[in-house]
Tab-separated table of C-alpha atoms and ligand atoms in Angstrom:
chain	number	residue	atom	x	y	z
A	16	MET	CA	61.827	58.366	102.244
A	17	GLU	CA	62.231	61.634	104.125
A	18	PRO	CA	65.688	62.743	105.222
A	19	TYR	CA	64.757	63.337	108.850
A	20	GLU	CA	64.636	59.563	109.131
A	21	TYR	CA	68.384	59.720	108.864
A	22	GLY	CA	68.716	62.054	111.799
A	23	VAL	CA	69.913	64.957	109.688
A	24	PHE	CA	68.463	68.465	109.315
A	25	PRO	CA	65.650	68.860	106.749
A	26	MET	CA	67.235	68.979	103.358
A	27	LYS	CA	64.338	68.757	100.968
A	28	ASP	CA	64.523	72.411	100.033
A	29	ALA	CA	68.273	72.842	100.515
A	30	LEU	CA	70.023	74.849	97.827
A	31	GLU	CA	72.590	72.124	97.339
A	32	LEU	CA	71.987	68.762	95.720
A	33	VAL	CA	71.496	66.061	98.407
A	34	LEU	CA	71.704	62.342	97.676
A	35	ILE	CA	71.591	59.620	100.304
A	36	PHE	CA	72.831	56.189	99.234
A	37	GLU	CA	73.766	52.880	100.783
A	38	GLN	CA	76.901	50.835	100.527
A	39	SER	CA	75.603	48.967	97.501
A	40	GLY	CA	75.426	52.346	95.747
A	41	LYS	CA	71.638	52.437	95.683
A	42	ILE	CA	70.231	55.952	96.048
A	43	LEU	CA	67.712	56.101	98.891
A	44	TYR	CA	66.868	59.787	98.841
A	45	ALA	CA	67.260	62.763	96.490
A	46	ASN	CA	66.134	66.284	97.365
A	47	THR	CA	64.306	68.645	95.005
A	48	GLU	CA	67.484	70.348	93.835
A	49	ALA	CA	69.069	66.975	92.920
A	50	GLU	CA	65.957	65.875	91.055
A	51	LYS	CA	65.854	69.164	89.181
A	52	ASN	CA	69.503	69.258	88.163
A	53	LEU	CA	69.931	65.581	87.329
A	54	GLU	CA	66.640	65.515	85.342
A	55	TYR	CA	65.429	62.097	86.435
A	56	GLN	CA	61.825	63.336	86.648
A	57	GLY	CA	61.319	62.134	90.191
A	58	ASN	CA	62.903	58.752	89.589
A	59	LEU	CA	66.292	59.196	91.206
A	60	CYS	CA	65.589	56.941	94.167
A	61	GLY	CA	66.553	53.405	93.310
A	62	ARG	CA	69.258	54.524	90.851
A	63	LYS	CA	72.936	53.930	91.526
A	64	ILE	CA	75.351	56.580	92.735
A	65	SER	CA	77.711	55.310	90.001
A	66	ASP	CA	75.133	56.488	87.401
A	67	ILE	CA	75.458	59.989	88.795
A	68	PHE	CA	79.218	60.079	89.422
A	69	PRO	CA	80.635	57.405	87.085
A	70	GLY	CA	84.133	58.944	87.365
A	71	ALA	CA	84.267	58.403	91.141
A	72	PHE	CA	82.092	55.322	91.758
A	73	LYS	CA	82.288	51.999	89.871
A	74	GLU	CA	80.013	48.960	90.120
A	75	GLU	CA	81.929	45.775	90.773
A	76	GLU	CA	80.105	42.536	91.504
A	77	GLY	CA	77.026	44.254	92.854
A	78	ARG	CA	78.994	46.667	95.136
A	79	VAL	CA	80.219	50.145	94.484
A	80	VAL	CA	83.911	50.710	94.785
A	81	THR	CA	85.432	54.115	95.086
A	82	ASP	CA	88.609	55.888	96.088
A	83	TYR	CA	86.644	59.060	96.775
A	84	PRO	CA	88.023	60.684	99.963
A	85	PHE	CA	84.968	60.724	102.217
A	86	GLY	CA	84.771	63.567	104.721
A	87	ARG	CA	83.748	67.170	105.170
A	88	GLU	CA	86.386	68.503	102.775
A	89	PRO	CA	84.703	69.315	99.397
A	90	HIS	CA	86.083	67.767	96.189
A	91	LYS	CA	85.282	68.383	92.578
A	92	LEU	CA	83.163	65.694	90.830
A	93	ILE	CA	81.437	65.443	87.477
A	94	ALA	CA	77.690	64.747	87.812
A	95	TYR	CA	75.809	63.048	84.957
A	96	ARG	CA	72.184	63.751	84.066
A	97	LYS	CA	69.817	61.066	82.851
A	98	ASN	CA	70.470	62.140	79.241
A	99	LEU	CA	74.238	61.636	79.869
A	100	THR	CA	75.130	65.316	79.671
A	101	CYS	CA	77.239	66.390	82.618
A	102	PHE	CA	78.215	69.324	84.846
A	103	PRO	CA	80.813	69.863	87.580
A	104	VAL	CA	79.950	69.961	91.278
A	105	ARG	CA	81.857	70.482	94.476
A	106	ALA	CA	80.787	67.591	96.721
A	107	ARG	CA	81.182	66.388	100.278
A	108	ILE	CA	80.288	62.774	101.028
A	109	ILE	CA	80.048	61.646	104.639
A	110	GLU	CA	78.790	58.570	106.417
A	111	ALA	CA	75.402	59.243	108.106
A	112	GLU	CA	75.679	59.482	111.849
A	113	GLY	CA	74.392	56.333	113.576
A	114	ARG	CA	73.729	54.663	110.211
A	115	GLU	CA	76.744	52.659	109.240
A	116	GLY	CA	76.890	51.917	105.527
A	117	THR	CA	74.636	54.848	104.635
A	118	TYR	CA	76.182	57.901	102.982
A	119	ILE	CA	75.086	61.482	102.388
A	120	CYS	CA	76.357	63.393	99.383
A	121	MET	CA	75.955	67.184	99.375
A	122	ALA	CA	76.970	68.933	96.193
A	123	ASN	CA	77.058	72.496	94.869
A	124	VAL	CA	76.848	73.095	91.148
A	125	ILE	CA	79.930	74.973	90.084
A	126	VAL	CA	78.846	75.801	86.578
A	127	GLU	CA	77.899	79.288	87.717
A	128	GLU	CA	81.026	79.621	89.768
A	129	GLU	CA	83.112	78.670	86.764
A	130	SER	CA	81.321	80.988	84.424
A	131	LEU	CA	81.718	83.652	87.092
A	132	GLY	CA	85.425	82.802	87.134
A	133	ARG	CA	85.523	83.149	83.355
A	134	GLU	CA	83.703	86.467	83.635
A	135	VAL	CA	86.184	87.690	86.253
A	136	ILE	CA	89.082	86.702	83.981
A	137	GLN	CA	87.410	88.430	81.050
A	138	ARG	CA	86.780	91.587	83.085
A	139	LYS	CA	90.398	91.503	84.315
A	140	GLN	CA	91.643	91.201	80.737
A	141	GLU	CA	89.387	94.067	79.681
A	142	ALA	CA	90.627	96.201	82.609
A	143	GLU	CA	94.249	95.386	81.740
A	144	GLN	CA	93.589	96.266	78.125
A	145	ALA	CA	91.910	99.535	79.176
A	146	LEU	CA	94.860	100.364	81.437
A	147	LYS	CA	97.257	99.613	78.587
A	148	VAL	CA	95.276	101.839	76.209
A	149	LYS	CA	95.187	104.563	78.896
A	150	SER	CA	98.942	104.322	79.526
A	151	GLU	CA	99.646	104.481	75.793
A	152	PHE	CA	97.301	107.443	75.474
A	153	VAL	CA	98.957	109.240	78.396
A	154	ALA	CA	102.402	108.456	76.955
A	155	ASN	CA	101.364	109.827	73.545
A	156	VAL	CA	99.655	112.932	74.905
A	157	THR	CA	102.504	113.795	77.256
A	158	HIS	CA	104.976	113.309	74.436
A	159	GLU	CA	102.893	115.557	72.156
A	160	LEU	CA	102.742	118.161	74.938
A	161	ARG	CA	106.430	117.964	75.708
A	162	THR	CA	107.440	118.693	72.122
A	163	PRO	CA	105.843	122.165	71.838
A	164	VAL	CA	106.819	123.078	75.422
A	165	ASN	CA	110.456	122.265	74.680
A	166	GLY	CA	110.135	124.174	71.391
A	167	ILE	CA	108.956	127.273	73.243
A	168	LEU	CA	111.675	126.823	75.861
A	169	GLY	CA	114.408	126.685	73.214
A	170	HIS	CA	113.222	129.851	71.503
A	171	VAL	CA	112.758	131.711	74.783
A	172	ARG	CA	116.310	130.871	75.859
A	173	GLU	CA	117.643	132.038	72.513
A	174	LEU	CA	115.709	135.318	72.776
A	175	SER	CA	116.846	135.815	76.408
A	176	GLU	CA	120.486	135.648	75.359
A	177	LYS	CA	120.016	138.508	72.883
A	178	GLU	CA	117.519	140.638	74.813
A	179	THR	CA	118.810	143.747	76.552
A	180	ASP	CA	115.532	145.397	77.542
A	181	GLU	CA	114.952	144.666	81.283
A	182	ALA	CA	111.145	144.448	81.090
A	183	LYS	CA	111.174	142.118	78.099
A	184	LEU	CA	113.814	139.969	79.755
A	185	ARG	CA	111.597	139.613	82.815
A	186	THR	CA	108.696	138.486	80.611
A	187	LEU	CA	110.935	135.936	78.928
A	188	GLN	CA	112.023	134.638	82.334
A	189	VAL	CA	108.379	134.219	83.339
A	190	ILE	CA	107.723	132.223	80.136
A	191	GLU	CA	110.777	130.064	80.843
A	192	ARG	CA	109.549	129.375	84.385
A	193	CYS	CA	106.092	128.476	83.081
A	194	CYS	CA	107.617	126.012	80.606
A	195	GLY	CA	109.663	124.451	83.418
A	196	ASN	CA	106.497	124.023	85.516
A	197	MET	CA	104.668	122.535	82.572
A	198	ASN	CA	107.471	120.022	81.988
A	199	ARG	CA	107.374	119.037	85.635
A	200	ILE	CA	103.642	118.387	85.478
A	201	ILE	CA	104.045	116.358	82.267
A	202	ASN	CA	106.771	114.233	83.893
A	203	ASN	CA	104.621	113.673	86.977
A	204	ILE	CA	101.667	112.506	84.909
A	205	LEU	CA	103.890	110.164	82.919
A	206	ASP	CA	105.498	108.674	86.057
A	207	PHE	CA	102.148	108.327	87.756
A	208	SER	CA	100.584	106.474	84.833
A	209	LYS	CA	103.604	104.143	84.546
A	210	LEU	CA	103.546	103.399	88.282
A	211	GLU	CA	99.782	102.813	88.152
A	212	ALA	CA	100.179	100.351	85.275
A	213	GLY	CA	102.979	98.529	87.146
A	214	LYS	CA	105.355	99.345	84.304
A	215	PHE	CA	107.802	101.413	86.248
A	216	VAL	CA	111.302	99.958	86.277
A	217	LEU	CA	114.078	101.218	88.545
A	218	GLU	CA	117.499	101.707	86.990
A	219	PRO	CA	120.099	101.079	89.674
A	220	ARG	CA	123.714	102.043	89.152
A	221	ARG	CA	126.694	102.942	91.322
A	222	PHE	CA	126.867	106.580	92.441
A	223	HIS	CA	128.506	108.865	94.982
A	224	VAL	CA	125.941	109.676	97.688
A	225	ARG	CA	127.408	113.018	98.818
A	226	ASP	CA	127.790	114.234	95.219
A	227	MET	CA	124.156	113.383	94.636
A	228	LEU	CA	123.166	115.345	97.770
A	229	ASP	CA	125.268	118.328	96.674
A	230	TYR	CA	123.487	118.247	93.336
A	231	VAL	CA	120.083	118.237	95.101
A	232	ARG	CA	121.259	121.133	97.283
A	233	SER	CA	122.370	123.111	94.213
A	234	ASN	CA	118.889	122.650	92.693
A	235	HIS	CA	117.254	124.556	95.536
A	236	ILE	CA	119.793	126.748	97.273
A	237	ASN	CA	119.234	129.844	95.110
A	238	LYS	CA	115.492	129.867	95.635
A	239	ILE	CA	115.907	129.128	99.344
A	240	THR	CA	118.255	132.071	99.921
A	241	GLU	CA	116.212	134.283	97.601
A	242	LYS	CA	113.277	133.666	99.931
A	243	GLY	CA	115.428	134.609	102.944
A	244	LEU	CA	115.442	131.094	104.395
A	245	ASP	CA	118.381	129.192	105.871
A	246	PHE	CA	119.368	125.767	104.626
A	247	PHE	CA	121.235	123.098	106.569
A	248	MET	CA	122.344	119.702	105.353
A	249	THR	CA	123.867	116.973	107.545
A	250	VAL	CA	125.064	113.612	106.307
A	251	SER	CA	126.003	111.085	108.978
A	252	PRO	CA	129.565	109.724	108.589
A	253	GLN	CA	128.110	106.206	108.544
A	254	VAL	CA	126.447	106.845	105.186
A	255	PRO	CA	128.578	104.952	102.642
A	256	GLU	CA	130.496	106.865	99.962
A	257	TYR	CA	128.943	104.899	97.116
A	258	ILE	CA	125.728	102.946	96.834
A	259	VAL	CA	124.055	101.082	93.991
A	260	GLY	CA	120.586	102.498	93.546
A	261	ASP	CA	118.388	104.515	91.217
A	262	GLU	CA	120.055	107.897	91.706
A	263	LEU	CA	117.649	109.723	89.416
A	264	ARG	CA	114.639	108.593	91.404
A	265	ILE	CA	116.200	109.368	94.796
A	266	VAL	CA	116.952	112.857	93.453
A	267	GLN	CA	113.344	113.097	92.253
A	268	ILE	CA	111.964	112.269	95.729
A	269	LEU	CA	114.318	114.714	97.461
A	270	ASN	CA	113.558	117.419	94.898
A	271	ASN	CA	109.860	116.962	95.492
A	272	LEU	CA	110.139	117.123	99.283
A	273	LEU	CA	112.485	120.118	99.177
A	274	SER	CA	110.314	121.989	96.649
A	275	ASN	CA	107.312	121.443	98.920
A	276	ALA	CA	109.299	122.585	101.962
A	277	LEU	CA	110.337	125.696	100.041
A	278	LYS	CA	106.844	126.295	98.652
A	279	PHE	CA	105.158	126.141	102.058
A	280	THR	CA	107.791	127.968	104.159
A	281	SER	CA	108.140	131.724	104.306
A	282	VAL	CA	110.348	132.147	107.390
A	283	GLY	CA	112.950	130.089	109.142
A	284	LYS	CA	114.877	127.200	107.752
A	285	ILE	CA	114.845	123.997	105.790
A	286	THR	CA	116.985	121.078	106.887
A	287	LEU	CA	118.001	117.925	105.054
A	288	GLU	CA	119.492	115.090	107.105
A	289	VAL	CA	120.716	111.689	105.952
A	290	PHE	CA	121.523	108.702	108.169
A	291	LYS	CA	122.338	105.052	107.811
A	292	THR	CA	119.773	103.244	109.936
A	293	ALA	CA	120.482	99.581	109.242
A	294	GLN	CA	122.797	97.197	107.449
A	295	VAL	CA	122.076	93.603	106.465
A	296	GLY	CA	124.994	91.981	104.683
A	297	GLY	CA	126.000	94.289	101.849
A	298	LYS	CA	122.694	96.182	101.922
A	299	VAL	CA	122.170	99.415	103.782
A	300	GLU	CA	119.073	101.289	104.795
A	301	LEU	CA	119.413	105.026	104.311
A	302	PHE	CA	117.050	107.402	106.050
A	303	PHE	CA	116.362	110.904	104.686
A	304	ILE	CA	114.604	113.672	106.630
A	305	VAL	CA	113.402	117.012	105.269
A	306	ILE	CA	112.328	119.483	107.962
A	307	ASP	CA	110.744	122.868	107.380
A	308	SER	CA	109.391	125.645	109.567
A	309	GLY	CA	106.502	126.362	107.206
A	310	ILE	CA	102.708	126.481	107.351
A	311	GLY	CA	102.379	122.870	108.580
A	312	ILE	CA	99.431	120.587	107.989
A	313	GLU	CA	96.325	120.134	110.118
A	314	GLU	CA	96.198	116.689	111.773
A	315	GLY	CA	92.925	115.820	110.040
A	316	ASP	CA	94.456	116.472	106.610
A	317	GLN	CA	97.632	114.460	107.126
A	318	GLY	CA	96.063	111.092	106.219
A	319	LYS	CA	95.229	112.053	102.638
A	320	LEU	CA	98.605	113.539	101.713
A	321	PHE	CA	100.060	110.485	100.018
A	322	GLN	CA	96.938	109.794	97.950
A	323	SER	CA	96.997	110.775	94.288
A	324	PHE	CA	95.641	114.197	93.294
A	325	SER	CA	95.378	115.146	96.957
A	326	GLN	CA	96.009	118.643	98.196
A	327	VAL	CA	95.148	119.882	101.616
A	328	ASP	CA	92.489	122.309	100.432
A	329	ALA	CA	91.439	124.259	97.395
A	330	SER	CA	92.725	127.585	98.719
A	331	ILE	CA	96.207	126.060	99.130
A	332	SER	CA	96.253	124.749	95.567
A	333	ARG	CA	95.095	128.151	94.298
A	334	LYS	CA	97.808	129.952	96.249
A	335	TYR	CA	100.688	127.523	95.775
A	336	GLY	CA	99.769	125.580	92.628
A	337	GLY	CA	100.682	121.909	92.029
A	338	THR	CA	98.846	118.800	90.925
A	339	GLY	CA	98.775	116.807	94.158
A	340	LEU	CA	100.630	113.961	92.445
A	341	GLY	CA	104.110	114.553	93.857
A	342	LEU	CA	103.818	112.827	97.248
A	343	ASN	CA	101.927	109.870	95.803
A	344	ILE	CA	104.705	109.342	93.262
A	345	CYS	CA	107.298	109.668	96.058
A	346	LYS	CA	105.463	107.030	98.111
A	347	GLN	CA	105.324	104.591	95.198
A	348	LEU	CA	109.000	105.149	94.333
A	349	VAL	CA	110.080	104.726	97.965
A	350	GLU	CA	108.107	101.484	98.211
A	351	LEU	CA	109.724	100.225	94.981
A	352	MET	CA	113.068	100.815	96.716
A	353	GLY	CA	111.958	98.699	99.685
A	354	GLY	CA	111.408	101.654	102.015
A	355	ARG	CA	108.659	103.664	103.637
A	356	ILE	CA	107.680	107.312	103.657
A	357	GLY	CA	106.037	109.207	106.487
A	358	MET	CA	105.411	112.654	107.867
A	359	GLU	CA	104.767	114.555	111.051
A	360	SER	CA	103.483	118.079	111.100
A	361	GLN	CA	101.986	120.753	113.280
A	362	LYS	CA	99.848	123.542	111.914
A	363	ASP	CA	101.780	126.837	111.786
A	364	LYS	CA	104.921	125.164	113.118
A	365	GLY	CA	106.233	123.160	110.196
A	366	SER	CA	106.548	119.677	108.779
A	367	VAL	CA	108.946	116.770	108.844
A	368	PHE	CA	108.902	114.387	105.880
A	369	SER	CA	111.076	111.294	106.082
A	370	PHE	CA	111.681	108.212	103.976
A	371	SER	CA	113.924	105.188	103.927
A	372	ILE	CA	115.366	103.175	101.042
A	373	TRP	CA	117.397	99.992	100.814
A	374	ALA	CA	120.429	99.942	98.526
A	375	GLN	CA	123.557	97.957	97.930
A	376	ALA	CA	126.589	99.570	99.610
A	377	ASP	CA	129.481	99.697	97.221
A	378	GLY	CA	133.169	100.568	97.311
A	379	ALA	CA	135.435	101.493	100.195
A	380	GLN	CA	133.741	101.367	103.582
A	381	THR	CA	134.288	103.888	106.309
A	382	GLU	CA	135.684	102.757	109.675
A	383	GLU	CA	132.243	103.018	111.211
A	384	ASP	CA	130.877	100.745	108.492
A	385	GLU	CA	133.278	98.016	109.451
A	386	ASP	CA	131.980	98.082	113.009
A	387	PHE	CA	128.637	96.899	111.743
A	388	GLY	CA	128.260	93.138	111.894
A	389	GLU	CA	126.092	90.903	109.790
A	390	GLU	CA	122.875	92.634	110.692
A	391	THR	CA	122.844	95.999	112.417
A	392	PHE	CA	120.132	98.415	113.361
A	393	VAL	CA	121.111	101.783	114.679
A	394	GLU	CA	119.740	102.363	118.149
A	395	GLY	CA	118.103	105.509	119.475
A	396	PHE	CA	117.218	106.847	116.076
A	397	PRO	CA	115.583	108.803	114.578
A	398	LEU	CA	114.716	111.794	116.634
A	399	SER	CA	111.067	112.591	116.950
A	400	GLY	CA	109.917	114.791	114.101
A	401	LEU	CA	107.965	117.008	116.430
A	402	THR	CA	111.022	117.661	118.612
A	403	LEU	CA	112.781	118.791	115.468
A	404	LEU	CA	109.893	121.121	114.727
A	405	ASP	CA	109.975	122.604	118.202
A	406	GLU	CA	113.647	123.430	117.764
A	407	ALA	CA	113.008	124.962	114.349
A	408	GLY	CA	109.906	126.995	114.824
A	409	ASP	CA	108.963	128.287	118.250
A	410	ALA	CA	111.458	131.058	118.944
A	411	LEU	CA	111.326	132.279	115.372
A	412	LYS	CA	107.629	132.983	115.338
A	413	GLN	CA	107.510	134.637	118.731
A	414	TYR	CA	107.721	138.402	118.302
A	415	GLY	CA	110.723	139.973	119.992
A	416	THR	CA	113.006	136.914	120.271
A	417	ARG	CA	116.496	137.110	118.753
A	418	GLU	CA	115.527	134.673	115.970
A	419	ASN	CA	112.370	136.644	115.243
A	420	ARG	CA	114.214	139.990	115.040
A	421	GLU	CA	116.860	138.516	112.754
A	422	ALA	CA	114.198	137.104	110.441
A	423	LEU	CA	112.360	140.444	110.433
A	424	HIS	CA	115.541	142.355	109.514
A	425	LYS	CA	116.247	139.897	106.731
A	426	ASN	CA	112.743	140.121	105.304
A	427	LEU	CA	112.582	143.920	105.548
A	428	SER	CA	115.833	144.170	103.562
A	429	LYS	CA	114.468	141.758	100.953
A	430	LEU	CA	111.238	143.754	100.779
A	431	ILE	CA	113.035	147.024	100.128
A	432	LEU	CA	115.226	145.359	97.503
A	433	CYS	CA	112.150	144.080	95.643
A	434	VAL	CA	110.549	147.512	95.811
A	435	GLU	CA	113.676	149.133	94.403
A	436	MET	CA	113.566	146.643	91.532
A	437	GLU	CA	109.844	147.311	91.108
A	438	ASN	CA	109.038	143.658	91.708
A	439	TRP	CA	105.843	144.366	93.638
A	440	GLU	CA	104.570	140.808	93.379
A	441	LYS	CA	107.552	139.472	95.270
A	442	ALA	CA	107.407	142.416	97.662
A	443	GLU	CA	103.886	141.297	98.662
A	444	MET	CA	105.247	137.860	99.396
A	445	PHE	CA	107.833	139.281	101.826
A	446	MET	CA	105.152	141.524	103.269
A	447	ASP	CA	103.046	138.438	104.147
A	448	THR	CA	106.047	136.970	105.924
A	449	ILE	CA	106.691	140.196	107.830
A	450	ARG	CA	103.071	140.271	108.971
A	451	GLY	CA	103.385	136.682	110.189
A	452	LEU	CA	106.539	137.522	112.132
A	453	CYS	CA	104.845	140.505	113.778
A	454	GLU	CA	101.894	138.556	115.088
A	455	GLY	CA	101.535	139.144	118.803
A	456	ALA	CA	103.549	142.389	118.599
A	457	PRO	CA	102.437	145.519	120.542
A	458	ARG	CA	99.603	147.601	119.026
A	459	GLU	CA	101.816	150.429	117.726
A	460	VAL	CA	103.962	147.907	115.798
A	461	GLY	CA	100.805	146.309	114.400
A	462	ARG	CA	99.655	149.738	113.117
A	463	VAL	CA	102.965	150.323	111.294
A	464	VAL	CA	102.764	146.848	109.744
A	465	LEU	CA	99.254	147.579	108.479
A	466	ARG	CA	100.360	150.929	106.957
A	467	LEU	CA	103.327	149.171	105.338
A	468	LYS	CA	101.110	146.481	103.886
A	469	MET	CA	98.782	149.083	102.332
A	470	ALA	CA	101.747	150.952	100.876
A	471	VAL	CA	103.010	147.741	99.244
A	472	GLN	CA	99.555	146.940	97.906
A	473	LYS	CA	99.313	150.418	96.378
A	474	GLU	CA	102.844	150.038	94.992
A	475	ASN	CA	103.855	153.298	96.705
A	476	TYR	CA	107.648	153.383	96.951
A	477	GLU	CA	107.982	156.346	99.348
A	478	LYS	CA	105.432	155.087	101.857
A	479	THR	CA	106.878	151.573	101.715
A	480	ALA	CA	110.417	152.844	102.345
A	481	ALA	CA	109.147	154.993	105.238
A	482	GLY	CA	107.229	152.045	106.706
A	483	VAL	CA	110.292	149.818	106.548
A	484	GLU	CA	112.418	152.420	108.337
A	485	GLU	CA	109.766	152.928	110.998
A	486	LEU	CA	109.519	149.205	111.650
A	487	LYS	CA	113.288	148.926	111.873
A	488	THR	CA	113.398	151.596	114.599
A	489	PHE	CA	110.916	149.543	116.626
A	490	LEU	CA	113.179	146.535	116.267
A	491	GLU	CA	116.241	148.452	117.342
A	492	PHE	CA	114.323	149.938	120.237
A	493	ASP	CA	113.179	146.456	121.304
A	494	GLU	CA	116.740	145.228	121.140
A	495	GLU	CA	117.994	147.712	123.706
B	16	ADP	P1	101.711	119.291	94.847
B	16	ADP	O1	102.315	119.028	93.514
B	16	ADP	O2	100.331	119.831	94.759
B	16	ADP	O3	102.581	120.052	95.791
B	16	ADP	P2	102.214	117.050	96.578
B	16	ADP	O4	101.689	115.661	96.487
B	16	ADP	O5	103.689	117.220	96.523
B	16	ADP	O6	101.501	117.848	95.440
B	16	ADP	O7	101.665	117.693	97.915
B	16	ADP	C1	100.286	117.551	98.238
B	16	ADP	C2	99.857	118.546	99.258
B	16	ADP	O8	100.481	118.274	100.525
B	16	ADP	C3	100.256	119.969	98.950
B	16	ADP	O9	99.353	120.583	98.064
B	16	ADP	C4	100.183	120.587	100.350
B	16	ADP	O10	98.843	120.883	100.675
B	16	ADP	C5	100.660	119.471	101.258
B	16	ADP	N1	102.104	119.578	101.559
B	16	ADP	C6	103.113	118.861	101.012
B	16	ADP	N2	104.300	119.193	101.558
B	16	ADP	C7	104.042	120.145	102.482
B	16	ADP	C8	104.866	120.920	103.398
B	16	ADP	N3	106.184	120.743	103.480
B	16	ADP	N4	104.232	121.809	104.196
B	16	ADP	C9	102.900	121.984	104.137
B	16	ADP	N5	102.074	121.318	103.301
B	16	ADP	C10	102.634	120.392	102.484
């Protein structure tokens, strides 16, 4: 009997097993796939559906009884072959349209699906094992690397204490800085591999927020002023005195953002701002913003910043160093603390990095805190990052403005100081900044800047000093 007689689409060559049977359980039709899988050698018709699915259909007094839930929803059944071996199927059994008492069973063999499932589980276990081996390897290697680096660091510090020769002391300081950089990279790799393996655990404890911020400030302030930059920090009065959170990791995120701000800014200022943006019960959302007036990031490059090993371009990594892991680690840490990280930037204007975290507020609350009800979200906040950039950058980089002249004076003094100390490498750095500040200046100023740059490159003290003086007279003249 052909299936079209039942008013259904042709099912002879269907990929699923098709059986049509009547109320008595007698099979009226079996398609090729059913014949092949059930191995009845073309003799399925006339058999009972209870022979095929004995678990679901029983013969009782010449009728089949079943509690199988008929309908389009598939259910798992065990199908038996003629030789009584069996295999699982996912089957739908429906009553044939216009043929009361006639049923169509459509079944998919799930042996493959199950073995696929087993394979997926096996692959997952293998991947987990590989990740575990990798994490252990990374942990071992980083530990092995840390030991000699710390050994060198200890000896260098000891030698520095005794050394009186200026040149040798400078070399020792360079070695110490290199060891510090190496340790930072080792820590980043270790954190990254732990976060990747899902093994990173936060360690929350009670701490004083403003003390923590002062500590972060003290980590960077020397380098910031050394570079001739200004630093501003504002903490909103609504930020609680104490919170319960992972202080070490918050410090790590802030350190990373501030080091980047410092690394990529040669003139202007760096600002750190902290606000309380929401409170739900005893939990507060703190919002941190780091703003710089540095080189900025092209819009097309902004999307890849938080990916691992991502740096904007090769020339930047050559010039500024780094592994491209820092921001990815920050993102993962922020997300572990229930927050989000984001950035806004404009090429040659600067960048604004911001992140939020949720933490338990602890200890005495300020008056403002008490004003907050059960669930509060601070309105009208935060300010647009790009507005902040406009305030920070525009006037400074425009030749002749008050901000620009002040920055030029500052950098010329730093340049001459470096030259007097014969630190030509650093002098070149200030020279780059001075050139940037003089962009758009009149031709005669541009010519002096070029002569000054060549003098610095040739490490010529007299010509550098003369160039600095000449440039200063232009500035004073412009001021009048
Ligand atoms: P790295 O250790 O290389 O600095 P990060 O993940 O911290 O790695 O930063 C990735 C890249 O993002 C940097 O190499 C740089 O190109 C860009 N970047 C990060 N912060 C700033 C910033 N404040 N100004 C300009 N570029 C930045």
